[in-house]
mmCIF file of C-alpha atoms in Angstrom:
data_model
loop_
_atom_site.group_PDB
_atom_site.id
_atom_site.type_symbol
_atom_site.label_atom_id
_atom_site.label_comp_id
_atom_site.label_asym_id
_atom_site.label_seq_id
_atom_site.Cartn_x
_atom_site.Cartn_y
_atom_site.Cartn_z
ATOM 1 C CA MET Z 1120 -4.512 15.108 -10.064
ATOM 2 C CA LYS Z 1121 -4.333 15.140 -13.853
ATOM 3 C CA LYS Z 1122 -3.164 11.514 -13.741
ATOM 4 C CA ILE Z 1123 -6.223 10.524 -11.704
ATOM 5 C CA PHE Z 1124 -8.519 12.188 -14.248
ATOM 6 C CA LEU Z 1125 -6.824 10.420 -17.152
ATOM 7 C CA LEU Z 1126 -7.150 7.152 -15.245
ATOM 8 C CA PHE Z 1127 -10.885 7.714 -14.902
ATOM 9 C CA VAL Z 1128 -11.184 8.477 -18.600
ATOM 10 C CA ALA Z 1129 -9.535 5.137 -19.395
ATOM 11 C CA ILE Z 1130 -11.689 3.267 -16.889
ATOM 12 C CA CYS Z 1131 -14.904 4.815 -18.185
ATOM 13 C CA GLY Z 1132 -13.916 3.840 -21.729
ATOM 14 C CA LEU Z 1133 -13.408 0.239 -20.708
ATOM 15 C CA ALA Z 1134 -16.605 0.186 -18.667
ATOM 16 C CA ALA Z 1135 -18.827 1.640 -21.382
ATOM 17 C CA CYS Z 1136 -20.148 -1.833 -22.225
ATOM 18 C CA ASP Z 1137 -20.389 -2.954 -18.623
ATOM 19 C CA PRO Z 1138 -23.997 -2.643 -17.398
ATOM 20 C CA THR Z 1139 -22.851 -2.824 -13.781
ATOM 21 C CA HIS Z 1140 -20.719 0.316 -14.076
ATOM 22 C CA GLU Z 1141 -22.432 3.439 -12.827
ATOM 23 C CA LYS Z 1142 -22.824 5.975 -15.619
ATOM 24 C CA ILE Z 1143 -22.721 9.708 -14.969
ATOM 25 C CA ASP Z 1144 -25.630 11.389 -16.734
ATOM 26 C CA ASN Z 1145 -25.487 14.970 -15.473
ATOM 27 C CA ALA Z 1146 -23.748 17.446 -17.755
ATOM 28 C CA GLY Z 1147 -22.141 19.564 -15.076
ATOM 29 C CA HIS Z 1148 -20.944 19.154 -11.534
ATOM 30 C CA ILE Z 1149 -22.311 19.079 -8.019
ATOM 31 C CA SER Z 1150 -21.343 21.279 -5.110
ATOM 32 C CA ILE Z 1151 -19.174 20.156 -2.226
ATOM 33 C CA ASP Z 1152 -22.219 20.321 0.080
ATOM 34 C CA GLU Z 1153 -24.221 18.080 -2.267
ATOM 35 C CA LEU Z 1154 -21.329 15.630 -2.358
ATOM 36 C CA LYS Z 1155 -21.096 15.560 1.434
ATOM 37 C CA ALA Z 1156 -24.846 14.978 1.714
ATOM 38 C CA LYS Z 1157 -24.602 11.922 -0.547
ATOM 39 C CA THR Z 1158 -21.388 10.481 0.937
ATOM 40 C CA THR Z 1159 -20.772 8.504 4.121
ATOM 41 C CA VAL Z 1160 -17.621 7.243 5.806
ATOM 42 C CA THR Z 1161 -18.319 5.086 8.841
ATOM 43 C CA VAL Z 1162 -16.370 2.920 11.273
ATOM 44 C CA ASP Z 1163 -18.008 -0.189 12.698
ATOM 45 C CA LYS Z 1164 -18.771 -0.426 16.418
ATOM 46 C CA ALA Z 1165 -17.353 -2.911 18.907
ATOM 47 C CA ALA Z 1166 -19.541 -4.539 21.566
ATOM 48 C CA SER Z 1167 -17.984 -2.111 24.044
ATOM 49 C CA GLY Z 1168 -19.366 0.832 22.074
ATOM 50 C CA GLN Z 1169 -15.940 1.924 20.895
ATOM 51 C CA ASN Z 1170 -15.058 2.371 17.253
ATOM 52 C CA GLY Z 1171 -13.931 -0.817 15.566
ATOM 53 C CA ASN Z 1172 -11.279 -1.101 12.876
ATOM 54 C CA VAL Z 1173 -13.378 -1.561 9.703
ATOM 55 C CA VAL Z 1174 -14.054 1.574 7.672
ATOM 56 C CA THR Z 1175 -16.806 1.617 5.031
ATOM 57 C CA CYS Z 1176 -17.043 4.366 2.423
ATOM 58 C CA SER Z 1177 -19.864 4.994 -0.041
ATOM 59 C CA THR Z 1178 -21.368 7.736 -2.174
ATOM 60 C CA SER Z 1179 -24.544 7.949 -4.217
ATOM 61 C CA ALA Z 1180 -23.366 11.172 -5.847
ATOM 62 C CA PRO Z 1181 -23.184 11.125 -9.684
ATOM 63 C CA VAL Z 1182 -19.384 11.187 -9.683
ATOM 64 C CA ASN Z 1183 -16.425 8.920 -10.218
ATOM 65 C CA ALA Z 1184 -14.789 8.466 -6.829
ATOM 66 C CA VAL Z 1185 -11.342 7.514 -5.621
ATOM 67 C CA TRP Z 1186 -10.858 6.832 -1.911
ATOM 68 C CA ASN Z 1187 -7.461 6.977 -0.269
ATOM 69 C CA ILE Z 1188 -7.695 4.718 2.759
ATOM 70 C CA GLY Z 1189 -4.587 3.954 4.766
ATOM 71 C CA GLY Z 1190 -2.356 5.119 1.922
ATOM 72 C CA LYS Z 1191 -4.052 2.957 -0.740
ATOM 73 C CA ASN Z 1192 -6.416 4.102 -3.494
ATOM 74 C CA PHE Z 1193 -9.764 2.409 -4.139
ATOM 75 C CA ILE Z 1194 -11.706 3.393 -7.260
ATOM 76 C CA GLY Z 1195 -15.483 3.104 -7.133
ATOM 77 C CA ASN Z 1196 -18.515 4.474 -5.354
ATOM 78 C CA TYR Z 1197 -18.064 1.915 -2.564
ATOM 79 C CA ALA Z 1198 -14.961 0.840 -0.645
ATOM 80 C CA TRP Z 1199 -14.064 -0.747 2.675
ATOM 81 C CA LYS Z 1200 -10.856 -1.651 4.472
ATOM 82 C CA LYS Z 1201 -9.653 -3.120 7.727
ATOM 83 C CA MET Z 1202 -7.453 -0.606 9.537
ATOM 84 C CA LYS Z 1203 -4.840 -0.629 12.259
ATOM 85 C CA LEU Z 1204 -5.717 1.009 15.561
ATOM 86 C CA GLY Z 1205 -5.213 4.749 15.768
ATOM 87 C CA SER Z 1206 -6.206 7.946 13.996
ATOM 88 C CA HIS Z 1207 -6.551 7.962 10.209
ATOM 89 C CA THR Z 1208 -7.829 10.259 7.496
ATOM 90 C CA VAL Z 1209 -9.865 8.929 4.571
ATOM 91 C CA VAL Z 1210 -9.543 11.203 1.535
ATOM 92 C CA MET Z 1211 -12.318 11.104 -1.047
ATOM 93 C CA THR Z 1212 -11.656 12.668 -4.473
ATOM 94 C CA ALA Z 1213 -14.695 13.004 -6.741
ATOM 95 C CA ILE Z 1214 -14.471 13.620 -10.472
ATOM 96 C CA CYS Z 1215 -17.634 15.314 -11.743
ATOM 97 C CA ALA Z 1216 -19.005 14.838 -15.249
ATOM 98 C CA ASP Z 1217 -17.453 18.090 -16.456
ATOM 99 C CA GLY Z 1218 -14.020 17.151 -15.046
ATOM 100 C CA THR Z 1219 -14.312 19.234 -11.885
ATOM 101 C CA GLU Z 1220 -12.513 17.670 -8.916
ATOM 102 C CA LEU Z 1221 -13.814 17.814 -5.364
ATOM 103 C CA THR Z 1222 -11.898 16.535 -2.328
ATOM 104 C CA ILE Z 1223 -13.147 15.826 1.186
ATOM 105 C CA ASP Z 1224 -11.165 14.616 4.213
ATOM 106 C CA TYR Z 1225 -12.844 12.295 6.709
ATOM 107 C CA PRO Z 1226 -10.900 11.869 9.985
ATOM 108 C CA ILE Z 1227 -11.630 8.554 11.700
ATOM 109 C CA GLU Z 1228 -10.541 6.891 14.926
ATOM 110 C CA CYS Z 1229 -10.124 3.119 15.277
ATOM 111 C CA GLN Z 1230 -10.090 2.140 18.933
ATOM 112 C CA GLU Z 1231 -10.704 -1.609 19.085
ATOM 113 C CA ILE Z 1232 -10.032 -4.580 16.810
ATOM 114 C CA THR Z 1233 -13.370 -5.935 15.567
ATOM 115 C CA ASP Z 1234 -12.023 -7.701 12.461
ATOM 116 C CA PRO Z 1235 -8.387 -8.755 12.918
ATOM 117 C CA LEU Z 1236 -5.949 -8.077 10.135
ATOM 118 C CA THR Z 1237 -4.727 -11.257 8.470
ATOM 119 C CA LYS Z 1238 -0.964 -11.691 8.288
ATOM 120 C CA TYR Z 1239 0.388 -12.922 4.950
ATOM 121 C CA TRP Z 1240 3.948 -14.184 5.266
ATOM 122 C CA ILE Z 1241 6.652 -13.573 2.705
ATOM 123 C CA TYR Z 1242 9.544 -14.715 4.907
ATOM 124 C CA GLY Z 1243 9.943 -15.996 8.460
ATOM 125 C CA GLU Z 1244 6.658 -17.800 9.137
ATOM 126 C CA ASP Z 1245 8.671 -20.896 10.053
ATOM 127 C CA PRO Z 1246 11.778 -19.642 11.926
ATOM 128 C CA GLU Z 1247 13.524 -22.987 11.446
ATOM 129 C CA LYS Z 1248 13.126 -23.104 7.673
ATOM 130 C CA GLU Z 1249 13.439 -19.326 7.281
ATOM 131 C CA PRO Z 1250 15.717 -18.202 10.107
ATOM 132 C CA ALA Z 1251 16.627 -14.666 11.074
ATOM 133 C CA PHE Z 1252 19.724 -13.348 9.331
ATOM 134 C CA SER Z 1253 22.016 -10.342 9.380
ATOM 135 C CA PRO Z 1254 22.588 -8.918 5.878
ATOM 136 C CA GLY Z 1255 26.125 -7.822 5.183
ATOM 137 C CA ALA Z 1256 26.878 -4.255 4.209
ATOM 138 C CA TRP Z 1257 26.790 -3.696 0.424
ATOM 139 C CA ASP Z 1258 25.598 -7.267 -0.149
ATOM 140 C CA ALA Z 1259 22.920 -6.674 -2.805
ATOM 141 C CA ALA Z 1260 21.853 -10.331 -2.847
ATOM 142 C CA ALA Z 1261 21.142 -10.558 0.895
ATOM 143 C CA MET Z 1262 17.744 -8.845 0.738
ATOM 144 C CA ARG Z 1263 16.840 -9.249 -2.921
ATOM 145 C CA PHE Z 1264 13.331 -10.670 -3.300
ATOM 146 C CA SER Z 1265 14.258 -13.344 -5.804
ATOM 147 C CA SER Z 1266 14.055 -17.116 -5.515
ATOM 148 C CA THR Z 1267 16.894 -17.451 -8.031
ATOM 149 C CA GLU Z 1268 19.179 -14.474 -7.372
ATOM 150 C CA GLY Z 1269 18.494 -13.613 -3.746
ATOM 151 C CA ALA Z 1270 20.161 -15.132 -0.710
ATOM 152 C CA HIS Z 1271 17.119 -15.378 1.588
ATOM 153 C CA PHE Z 1272 13.897 -13.844 0.305
ATOM 154 C CA PRO Z 1273 11.596 -15.507 -2.244
ATOM 155 C CA THR Z 1274 10.245 -13.794 -5.348
ATOM 156 C CA ILE Z 1275 7.293 -11.526 -4.541
ATOM 157 C CA SER Z 1276 4.139 -12.394 -6.468
ATOM 158 C CA ASP Z 1277 2.576 -9.974 -8.943
ATOM 159 C CA ASP Z 1278 -0.555 -9.867 -6.768
ATOM 160 C CA VAL Z 1279 1.501 -8.402 -3.931
ATOM 161 C CA TYR Z 1280 3.296 -5.939 -6.208
ATOM 162 C CA PHE Z 1281 0.294 -4.681 -8.151
ATOM 163 C CA GLY Z 1282 -1.878 -4.837 -5.031
ATOM 164 C CA LEU Z 1283 0.498 -2.156 -3.704
ATOM 165 C CA LYS Z 1284 0.828 -3.965 -0.401
ATOM 166 C CA THR Z 1285 2.801 -2.527 2.506
ATOM 167 C CA LEU Z 1286 5.666 -4.840 3.438
ATOM 168 C CA ILE Z 1287 6.365 -5.079 7.172
ATOM 169 C CA PHE Z 1288 9.896 -6.014 8.223
ATOM 170 C CA GLU Z 1289 10.554 -7.300 11.743
ATOM 171 C CA ILE Z 1290 13.995 -5.929 12.595
ATOM 172 C CA THR Z 1291 16.150 -6.490 15.673
ATOM 173 C CA ASP Z 1292 19.723 -5.666 16.749
ATOM 174 C CA ALA Z 1293 19.822 -2.552 14.555
ATOM 175 C CA THR Z 1294 22.774 -0.305 15.308
ATOM 176 C CA PRO Z 1295 22.084 3.447 15.509
ATOM 177 C CA ASP Z 1296 23.808 3.969 12.163
ATOM 178 C CA CYS Z 1297 22.017 1.158 10.323
ATOM 179 C CA ALA Z 1298 20.800 2.466 6.977
ATOM 180 C CA GLY Z 1299 20.403 1.296 3.431
ATOM 181 C CA ARG Z 1300 18.958 1.602 -0.042
ATOM 182 C CA VAL Z 1301 15.598 0.607 -1.458
ATOM 183 C CA MET Z 1302 16.237 -0.258 -5.099
ATOM 184 C CA ASN Z 1303 15.827 -3.047 -7.627
ATOM 185 C CA GLY Z 1304 18.114 -5.955 -8.314
ATOM 186 C CA TRP Z 1305 19.440 -4.385 -11.496
ATOM 187 C CA TRP Z 1306 20.592 -1.256 -9.625
ATOM 188 C CA SER Z 1307 18.691 0.713 -12.279
ATOM 189 C CA ALA Z 1308 16.332 2.614 -9.963
ATOM 190 C CA ARG Z 1309 16.014 3.644 -6.343
ATOM 191 C CA TYR Z 1310 12.730 4.037 -4.462
ATOM 192 C CA ASP Z 1311 13.984 6.086 -1.516
ATOM 193 C CA ASP Z 1312 14.369 9.502 -3.200
ATOM 194 C CA ASP Z 1313 18.088 8.730 -3.585
ATOM 195 C CA LYS Z 1314 18.537 8.995 0.169
ATOM 196 C CA ASP Z 1315 19.380 6.012 2.365
ATOM 197 C CA VAL Z 1316 16.588 5.005 4.734
ATOM 198 C CA GLN Z 1317 17.099 4.254 8.421
ATOM 199 C CA PHE Z 1318 16.541 0.642 9.482
ATOM 200 C CA THR Z 1319 15.253 0.657 13.071
ATOM 201 C CA ASN Z 1320 14.326 -1.972 15.631
ATOM 202 C CA GLY Z 1321 10.727 -3.129 15.665
ATOM 203 C CA LEU Z 1322 8.332 -3.168 12.714
ATOM 204 C CA TRP Z 1323 9.630 -1.206 9.734
ATOM 205 C CA GLU Z 1324 7.142 -0.607 6.907
ATOM 206 C CA LEU Z 1325 7.775 -0.277 3.175
ATOM 207 C CA PRO Z 1326 4.743 0.618 1.010
ATOM 208 C CA ILE Z 1327 5.028 -0.768 -2.523
ATOM 209 C CA THR Z 1328 4.445 1.984 -5.066
ATOM 210 C CA GLU Z 1329 3.168 1.739 -8.628
ATOM 211 C CA LYS Z 1330 6.688 2.507 -9.881
ATOM 212 C CA MET Z 1331 8.148 -0.315 -7.786
ATOM 213 C CA ALA Z 1332 5.490 -2.732 -9.050
ATOM 214 C CA LYS Z 1333 6.076 -1.910 -12.718
ATOM 215 C CA ASP Z 1334 9.850 -2.187 -12.335
ATOM 216 C CA CYS Z 1335 10.089 -5.219 -10.078
ATOM 217 C CA ALA Z 1336 7.141 -7.545 -10.726
ATOM 218 C CA LYS Z 1337 7.537 -10.456 -13.121
ATOM 219 C CA GLY Z 1338 4.508 -9.075 -14.919
ATOM 220 C CA GLY Z 1339 6.406 -5.811 -15.260
ATOM 221 C CA ASP Z 1340 10.103 -5.475 -16.003
ATOM 222 C CA GLY Z 1341 10.980 -8.299 -13.584
ATOM 223 C CA LYS Z 1342 13.888 -6.563 -11.872
ATOM 224 C CA ASP Z 1343 13.048 -7.718 -8.297
ATOM 225 C CA LEU Z 1344 12.733 -5.454 -5.274
ATOM 226 C CA ASP Z 1345 16.048 -5.219 -3.439
ATOM 227 C CA LEU Z 1346 17.086 -3.673 -0.121
ATOM 228 C CA MET Z 1347 20.737 -3.251 0.749
ATOM 229 C CA VAL Z 1348 22.434 -2.248 3.987
ATOM 230 C CA THR Z 1349 25.025 0.467 3.367
ATOM 231 C CA SER Z 1350 26.046 1.235 6.954
ATOM 232 C CA GLY Z 1351 25.731 -0.361 10.370
ATOM 233 C CA SER Z 1352 24.069 -3.718 10.872
ATOM 234 C CA CYS Z 1353 20.763 -5.321 11.823
ATOM 235 C CA THR Z 1354 18.933 -8.647 11.928
ATOM 236 C CA ILE Z 1355 15.891 -9.430 9.772
ATOM 237 C CA LYS Z 1356 13.472 -11.838 11.443
ATOM 238 C CA SER Z 1357 10.496 -11.763 9.084
ATOM 239 C CA VAL Z 1358 8.679 -9.977 6.269
ATOM 240 C CA TYR Z 1359 4.900 -9.960 5.790
ATOM 241 C CA TYR Z 1360 1.921 -7.791 4.931
ATOM 242 C CA GLU Z 1361 -1.472 -7.471 6.599
ATOM 243 C CA GLU Z 1362 -5.014 -7.088 5.306
#
């Protein structure tokens, strides 16, 4: 959590001249009960009365807040996000004026789509122009996200990288032993804890991390995200993210 605190210090320094940035005036910290009393996490309601899929988070507590919603961090005293159906936990971390950290978990249940997620295509929106393909084993170009050095995928934009989007791969025909690496096109780093991941049929998700963004984005080191099959085989039909 030290990194989060240092991040807040940097943000507060930049926001010192911003009149819209909420300033913390108290010299100490608040209790967890006071924080809970000033904080709300709600899910919208569908016409049926069931929970919808839009979560809204806010706090009026004199703290700097970071919300982890669906695996992504949102900094500020207000945040909202469209969610997939199912059970989720929103984690709110509050940094008090004296540096004290408070954390609260808010379990939520999304039962009905009230605001559909928008699909943003990276590959495969037009199956004729971007057809399904089967990457060869140890072919590092087959799934490199580069318009100049990849065989199929285009370069991913910096907005997608630094937005820490979750890439969704539509995979078919995966053999039981289909596995591979998540790395960059320079082979200089892996993003799978140095352990091959399993590629399975259906929708396979890959969250982009801050490390991946800094290494792979053109606004970073420009090394391009790269996936490579190391055993078995599969077919890639499409890649997209949803918001």
